[in-house]
Coordinates of C-alpha atoms in Angstrom, one line a residue:
M1 CA 28.1 3.0 -14.3
T2 CA 29.5 0.1 -12.5
E3 CA 29.9 -0.1 -8.7
P4 CA 33.3 0.6 -7.3
P5 CA 35.4 -2.1 -5.7
E6 CA 34.7 -3.3 -2.1
P7 CA 35.0 -0.4 0.3
A8 CA 38.1 -1.9 1.8
A9 CA 39.9 -1.2 -1.5
A10 CA 39.6 2.5 -0.7
E11 CA 40.3 2.3 3.0
P12 CA 41.7 -0.5 5.2
S13 CA 39.1 -2.3 7.3
A14 CA 39.1 -2.0 11.0
P15 CA 40.4 -5.1 12.9
G16 CA 37.6 -7.6 13.5
A17 CA 35.2 -5.7 11.3
R18 CA 32.9 -7.7 9.1
T19 CA 33.9 -7.5 5.5
G20 CA 32.6 -8.6 2.1
T21 CA 33.7 -8.2 -1.4
S22 CA 31.8 -6.9 -4.3
G23 CA 31.9 -10.3 -6.0
G24 CA 30.6 -12.5 -3.1
T25 CA 27.4 -12.8 -1.3
G26 CA 29.0 -13.1 2.1
G27 CA 32.6 -12.1 1.8
G28 CA 35.9 -13.8 1.1
Q29 CA 35.7 -14.0 -2.7
P30 CA 38.5 -11.6 -3.9
G31 CA 39.0 -11.1 -7.6
T32 CA 35.4 -11.6 -8.6
G33 CA 33.1 -8.8 -10.0
P34 CA 29.4 -8.4 -9.8
S35 CA 29.0 -9.3 -13.5
A36 CA 31.8 -11.9 -13.9
G37 CA 30.3 -15.1 -15.3
R38 CA 26.8 -14.3 -13.8
P39 CA 23.4 -14.1 -15.5
S40 CA 21.4 -10.9 -15.2
L41 CA 19.7 -9.9 -11.9
A42 CA 16.3 -10.3 -13.5
G43 CA 17.2 -13.9 -14.6
R44 CA 18.6 -14.8 -11.2
A45 CA 15.5 -13.4 -9.4
A46 CA 13.2 -15.2 -11.7
R47 CA 15.0 -18.5 -11.0
R48 CA 14.9 -18.0 -7.3
L49 CA 11.1 -17.7 -7.3
P50 CA 9.4 -21.1 -6.7
R51 CA 8.3 -22.6 -10.0
S52 CA 4.9 -23.1 -8.5
V53 CA 4.5 -19.5 -7.4
H54 CA 1.9 -18.7 -10.0
G55 CA 0.0 -21.9 -9.3
R56 CA 0.0 -21.1 -5.6
A57 CA -1.1 -17.6 -6.3
T58 CA -4.0 -18.9 -8.4
V59 CA -5.0 -21.3 -5.6
A60 CA -4.8 -18.5 -3.0
G61 CA -7.0 -16.3 -5.2
A62 CA -9.6 -19.0 -5.8
V63 CA -9.8 -19.8 -2.1
V64 CA -10.2 -16.1 -1.0
S65 CA -12.8 -15.4 -3.7
G66 CA -14.6 -18.6 -2.8
L67 CA -14.7 -17.6 0.9
L68 CA -16.0 -14.2 -0.1
V69 CA -18.8 -15.7 -2.2
L70 CA -19.7 -17.9 0.8
A71 CA -19.7 -14.9 3.1
I72 CA -22.0 -13.1 0.7
V73 CA -24.5 -16.0 0.6
L74 CA -24.4 -16.5 4.4
G75 CA -24.3 -12.8 5.3
S76 CA -27.3 -12.0 3.1
R77 CA -29.2 -14.8 4.8
L78 CA -29.0 -17.1 1.8
L79 CA -29.4 -14.1 -0.6
H80 CA -32.7 -13.1 1.0
D81 CA -31.3 -9.6 1.6
F82 CA -29.2 -9.5 -1.6
D83 CA -30.2 -6.8 -4.1
S84 CA -29.9 -8.2 -7.6
A85 CA -29.5 -4.6 -9.0
L86 CA -26.1 -4.6 -7.2
L87 CA -24.9 -7.9 -8.8
P88 CA -22.2 -6.2 -11.0
Y89 CA -20.7 -4.6 -8.0
A90 CA -20.7 -7.9 -6.0
V91 CA -19.1 -9.7 -8.9
A92 CA -16.4 -7.0 -9.1
T93 CA -15.6 -7.4 -5.4
V94 CA -15.1 -11.2 -6.0
F95 CA -12.7 -10.4 -8.8
L96 CA -11.0 -7.9 -6.5
A97 CA -10.6 -10.6 -3.8
F98 CA -9.1 -13.0 -6.3
G99 CA -6.7 -10.3 -7.7
V100 CA -5.5 -9.1 -4.3
A101 CA -4.8 -12.7 -3.1
Y102 CA -3.1 -13.5 -6.3
R103 CA -0.9 -10.4 -6.4
Y104 CA -0.1 -10.6 -2.7
T105 CA 1.1 -14.2 -3.0
V106 CA 3.3 -13.3 -6.0
W107 CA 4.6 -10.3 -4.2
V108 CA 5.7 -12.1 -1.1
S109 CA 7.5 -14.7 -3.2
A110 CA 10.3 -12.3 -4.0
P111 CA 13.2 -12.4 -1.6
G112 CA 13.0 -8.7 -0.5
A113 CA 9.2 -8.7 -0.1
R114 CA 9.3 -12.0 1.7
R115 CA 11.7 -10.6 4.3
L116 CA 9.5 -7.5 4.6
F117 CA 6.5 -9.7 5.1
D118 CA 8.1 -12.0 7.6
K119 CA 9.7 -9.2 9.7
G120 CA 6.7 -6.9 9.5
W121 CA 4.0 -9.4 10.4
S122 CA 6.2 -11.1 13.1
S123 CA 6.7 -7.7 14.7
L124 CA 3.0 -6.9 14.5
F125 CA 2.1 -10.1 16.4
S126 CA 5.2 -10.3 18.7
K127 CA 4.4 -10.7 22.4
E128 CA 7.9 -9.4 23.2
N129 CA 7.3 -6.2 21.3
F130 CA 4.0 -5.7 23.0
R131 CA 5.6 -6.1 26.4
K132 CA 8.4 -3.6 25.6
A133 CA 6.2 -1.0 23.9
P134 CA 2.5 -1.7 24.4
T135 CA 1.3 1.5 22.8
A136 CA 3.7 1.5 19.9
L137 CA 1.5 -0.5 17.5
P138 CA -1.7 1.6 17.9
R139 CA 0.3 4.8 17.7
M140 CA 2.0 3.6 14.5
A141 CA -1.2 2.3 13.0
A142 CA -2.8 5.7 13.6
T143 CA 0.1 7.9 12.4
Y144 CA 1.4 5.7 9.6
L145 CA -1.8 4.1 8.3
G146 CA -4.5 6.6 9.3
F147 CA -2.9 10.0 9.2
Q148 CA 0.2 9.2 7.1
K149 CA 2.4 11.8 8.9
F150 CA 5.4 10.8 6.8
L151 CA 3.7 12.5 3.8
G152 CA 3.6 15.8 5.7
A153 CA 7.4 15.9 5.7
R154 CA 7.3 16.0 1.9
S155 CA 4.5 18.5 1.4
H156 CA 1.6 19.7 3.5
A157 CA -0.6 20.1 0.4
R158 CA 0.1 16.5 -0.7
W159 CA -0.6 15.3 2.8
A160 CA -3.9 17.1 2.9
A161 CA -4.9 15.8 -0.5
H162 CA -4.0 12.3 0.4
Q163 CA -6.0 12.5 3.6
L164 CA -9.1 13.6 1.7
I165 CA -8.7 10.7 -0.8
F166 CA -8.0 8.2 2.0
W167 CA -10.9 9.0 4.3
G168 CA -13.3 9.5 1.4
C169 CA -12.4 6.0 0.1
V170 CA -12.6 4.5 3.5
L171 CA -16.1 5.9 4.1
A172 CA -17.2 4.8 0.6
A173 CA -15.9 1.3 1.2
L174 CA -17.5 0.9 4.6
I175 CA -20.9 1.8 3.1
T176 CA -20.7 0.2 -0.4
F177 CA -19.2 -3.2 0.4
P178 CA -21.7 -4.3 3.1
L179 CA -24.6 -2.9 1.0
T180 CA -23.4 -4.7 -2.1
W181 CA -23.0 -8.0 -0.3
G182 CA -26.5 -7.7 1.4
W183 CA -24.9 -7.6 4.8
F184 CA -27.0 -4.7 5.9
T185 CA -30.2 -3.2 4.6
F186 CA -32.5 -0.2 5.1
T187 CA -36.1 -1.0 5.4
S188 CA -39.2 1.1 6.0
G189 CA -42.1 -0.1 8.0
S190 CA -44.6 2.0 6.2
G191 CA -43.2 1.4 2.7
S192 CA -42.5 5.1 2.0
G193 CA -40.8 6.4 5.2
P194 CA -39.9 8.6 6.8
G195 CA -39.2 6.0 9.5
Y196 CA -36.4 3.5 8.5
E197 CA -34.6 0.6 10.2
M198 CA -31.0 -0.3 9.7
R199 CA -30.6 -4.1 9.8
V200 CA -27.2 -6.0 9.9
W201 CA -27.5 -9.7 8.9
G202 CA -31.3 -9.4 9.4
V203 CA -30.9 -8.0 13.0
K204 CA -32.2 -4.5 13.7
I205 CA -29.5 -2.2 14.8
L206 CA -31.2 1.2 14.9
G207 CA -34.2 3.1 13.7
F208 CA -34.1 6.7 12.4
D209 CA -36.1 9.3 10.7
S210 CA -35.0 10.0 7.2
L211 CA -36.0 13.7 7.5
N212 CA -33.7 14.5 10.4
F213 CA -29.9 15.1 10.4
L214 CA -29.0 11.5 11.2
G215 CA -31.2 10.3 8.4
W216 CA -29.6 12.7 6.0
L217 CA -26.2 11.5 6.9
M218 CA -27.2 7.8 6.5
F219 CA -28.6 8.4 3.0
H220 CA -25.9 10.8 1.8
G221 CA -22.8 9.1 3.2
L222 CA -21.6 8.3 -0.3
D223 CA -22.1 11.9 -1.4
I224 CA -19.9 13.1 1.6
A225 CA -17.2 10.6 0.5
A226 CA -17.4 12.0 -3.1
V227 CA -17.0 15.5 -1.8
L228 CA -13.9 14.5 0.1
V229 CA -12.3 12.5 -2.9
I230 CA -12.9 15.1 -5.7
P231 CA -10.6 17.9 -4.3
G232 CA -7.9 15.4 -3.2
A233 CA -7.8 13.6 -6.6
G234 CA -8.1 16.9 -8.4
Y235 CA -5.0 18.3 -6.6
F236 CA -3.0 15.2 -7.6
L237 CA -4.3 15.4 -11.2
W238 CA -3.3 19.0 -11.4
R239 CA 0.1 18.3 -9.9
R240 CA 0.6 15.5 -12.5
M241 CA 0.0 18.0 -15.3
K242 CA 2.0 20.9 -13.9
D243 CA 4.9 19.6 -11.7
R244 CA 8.0 18.9 -13.8
G245 CA 9.2 16.3 -11.3
A246 CA 5.9 14.4 -11.4
I247 CA 5.6 14.7 -15.2
T248 CA 9.1 13.3 -15.8
G249 CA 8.5 9.9 -14.2
Q250 CA 4.7 9.4 -14.6
R251 CA 2.9 6.8 -16.6
F252 CA -0.6 7.3 -17.9
A253 CA -2.0 3.9 -17.0
Y254 CA -0.3 3.8 -13.6
D255 CA -0.5 7.4 -12.4
M256 CA -3.3 9.1 -14.3
V257 CA -5.9 6.4 -14.7
P258 CA -6.4 5.9 -10.9
L259 CA -7.0 9.6 -10.3
L260 CA -9.4 9.9 -13.3
A261 CA -11.3 6.8 -12.1
L262 CA -11.8 8.3 -8.6
I263 CA -13.0 11.6 -10.1
I264 CA -15.4 9.9 -12.5
I265 CA -16.8 7.7 -9.7
S266 CA -17.3 10.7 -7.4
V267 CA -18.8 13.0 -10.0
T268 CA -21.2 10.4 -11.4
G269 CA -22.3 9.5 -7.9
L270 CA -23.1 13.2 -7.1
L271 CA -24.9 13.5 -10.4
L272 CA -27.1 10.6 -9.4
T273 CA -28.2 12.5 -6.3
F274 CA -28.6 15.7 -8.3
S275 CA -30.8 13.9 -10.8
S276 CA -33.0 12.5 -8.1
L277 CA -33.4 15.8 -6.2
F278 CA -33.6 18.4 -8.9
L279 CA -34.3 16.7 -12.3
H280 CA -37.0 14.3 -11.2
G281 CA -34.8 11.3 -12.3
G282 CA -33.9 12.8 -15.7
G283 CA -30.8 10.9 -17.1
Y284 CA -30.7 8.7 -14.0
E285 CA -30.4 5.4 -15.9
F286 CA -27.5 6.6 -18.1
L287 CA -25.7 8.0 -15.0
A288 CA -26.3 4.8 -13.1
V289 CA -24.8 2.7 -15.8
L290 CA -21.8 5.1 -16.2
H291 CA -21.3 5.0 -12.4
M292 CA -21.5 1.2 -12.3
V293 CA -19.0 0.8 -15.1
S294 CA -16.5 3.1 -13.5
V295 CA -16.8 1.4 -10.1
V296 CA -16.5 -2.1 -11.5
F297 CA -13.4 -1.1 -13.6
T298 CA -11.7 0.5 -10.6
L299 CA -12.4 -2.5 -8.3
I300 CA -10.9 -4.9 -10.9
Y301 CA -7.9 -2.4 -11.4
I302 CA -7.0 -2.2 -7.8
P303 CA -4.8 -5.4 -7.4
F304 CA -2.8 -4.7 -10.6
G305 CA -2.3 -0.9 -10.4
K306 CA -1.1 1.8 -8.1
F307 CA -3.9 1.1 -5.5
F308 CA -2.2 -2.1 -4.6
H309 CA -0.1 -0.2 -2.1
I310 CA -3.2 -0.1 0.1
V311 CA -2.8 -3.8 0.6
Q312 CA 1.0 -3.6 1.1
R313 CA 1.0 -0.8 3.6
P314 CA 0.3 -2.9 6.8
A315 CA 3.4 -4.9 6.3
A316 CA 5.4 -1.6 6.2
V317 CA 3.9 -0.7 9.5
G318 CA 5.3 -3.9 10.9
M319 CA 8.7 -3.0 9.6
Q320 CA 8.5 0.4 11.3
L321 CA 7.6 -1.4 14.5
F322 CA 10.6 -3.7 13.9
K323 CA 12.9 -0.7 13.7
Y324 CA 11.3 1.1 16.7
T325 CA 11.7 -1.9 19.0
G326 CA 15.4 -2.1 18.0
R327 CA 15.9 1.5 18.9
Q328 CA 14.3 0.8 22.3
D329 CA 17.0 -1.8 23.0
D330 CA 19.8 0.6 21.9
E331 CA 20.7 -1.7 19.1
V332 CA 21.9 1.2 16.9
F333 CA 24.4 0.2 14.2
P334 CA 27.3 2.7 13.7
C335 CA 28.8 3.5 10.4
R336 CA 32.0 1.5 10.0
R337 CA 33.9 4.5 8.8
C338 CA 32.7 7.6 10.7
G339 CA 30.8 6.0 13.6
E340 CA 27.6 7.9 12.9
A341 CA 24.4 5.9 13.6
I342 CA 22.9 4.3 10.5
D343 CA 19.9 2.4 11.8
T344 CA 19.1 -0.4 14.2
G345 CA 21.3 -3.4 14.2
P346 CA 18.5 -5.9 13.3
Y347 CA 17.4 -3.7 10.4
V348 CA 20.9 -3.4 8.9
E349 CA 21.4 -7.2 9.2
N350 CA 18.0 -7.8 7.6
L351 CA 19.0 -5.5 4.7
R352 CA 22.3 -7.4 4.3
G353 CA 20.4 -10.7 4.2
T354 CA 18.0 -9.3 1.5
M355 CA 21.0 -8.3 -0.6
R356 CA 22.5 -11.7 -0.3
D357 CA 19.2 -13.3 -1.3
L358 CA 19.2 -11.2 -4.4
E359 CA 22.8 -12.0 -5.1
L360 CA 23.6 -8.3 -5.5
G361 CA 27.1 -8.8 -4.0
F362 CA 27.3 -5.4 -2.3
D363 CA 26.0 -6.3 1.2
A364 CA 29.1 -4.7 2.9
W365 CA 27.8 -1.3 1.8
T366 CA 25.0 -1.5 4.3
E367 CA 27.5 -0.9 7.0
Y368 CA 28.3 2.6 5.8
C369 CA 26.2 5.8 6.2
P370 CA 25.2 7.6 2.9
R371 CA 27.9 10.2 3.2
C372 CA 30.7 7.7 3.7
K373 CA 29.4 5.6 0.7
R374 CA 29.8 8.6 -1.5
V375 CA 33.3 9.3 -0.1
L376 CA 34.4 5.7 -0.6
R377 CA 33.0 5.5 -4.1
G378 CA 34.8 8.7 -5.0
N379 CA 38.1 7.4 -3.6
A380 CA 37.6 4.1 -5.4
Y381 CA 37.0 6.0 -8.6
L382 CA 40.2 8.1 -8.2
T383 CA 42.4 5.1 -7.3
Q384 CA 41.0 2.5 -9.7
V385 CA 39.8 4.5 -12.7
K386 CA 41.6 7.9 -12.7
K387 CA 45.0 6.9 -11.3
G388 CA 47.2 10.0 -10.9
F389 CA 44.3 12.4 -11.5
K390 CA 44.7 15.5 -9.4

């Protein structure tokens, strides 16, 4: 279904109001349509990307992965503390760094993402925003990144499951990555315990008894992370198989594989502990290989699958801060038809600019609230398509 004519066709514009036609990117092009003599949107977007975007993305990926290799070498004291048994995990993290840098560079090259990136990060590091709302950034980081309260408005069960996955993965990453890179180690002075020392970059941080509660937490942190992840991922997997709305739009590689990978990693990790404690190491080698393969696959998958939103989320926090500071200045933009508040003025103008960059030709619609958009589209349909229809 094609878009209706410019809103002014259904209702005269207010004097002095900004206008734009459906055929132009900034207004003043009557008689042109969104598809008249134009290539497809995908073709236009592809041409607008810099020709060297993939080259720049490759260079960015190579630089970031090279810096990580250097950090591993230096952080492990020239590989003195590096555990060769963890080499596959370390190699996977280097590929992860390359993929994240490559994908992020390609992502921010698109007009819409570039505006989100610019506005989001400029808001995060704005001295003016800090002066006007000094507590806004930590509050938004806690509620939007840490506790994801926006998910609670959709479903409390989904919010709880997401929290279990999020904090379980955060805990696992904080333990696994530094250990894999040789940044911190656990050593025993007697060779068999129970006294252990935790060293970071070769410097002793604390000593603990492996038989007390602190020692148990130190050696079973990954088990705790697995216990958090399994019910969260299991809930979403169950929902993907039972909920009609989720089933309709899901894709196996994009929606199901990440959940299965998290469950496999968590279950095999717990089985390793079970084998050590109750089976005297029976089947440990097979489980270790299976666990390693699942972890390596997931790390390489992250930049090119659903988990990439983890990397994108901080820029979205910046956009929320951008909108919040606009509201603090009472820069609310009213609907051009009914006068109801749409959003902040800077946010609406940023949206108009994004639509112009994409050459969508409908940037004037950003000045109307959702209800008025539906009314104007209905009026345009009656006057332009179904003339005389009662």
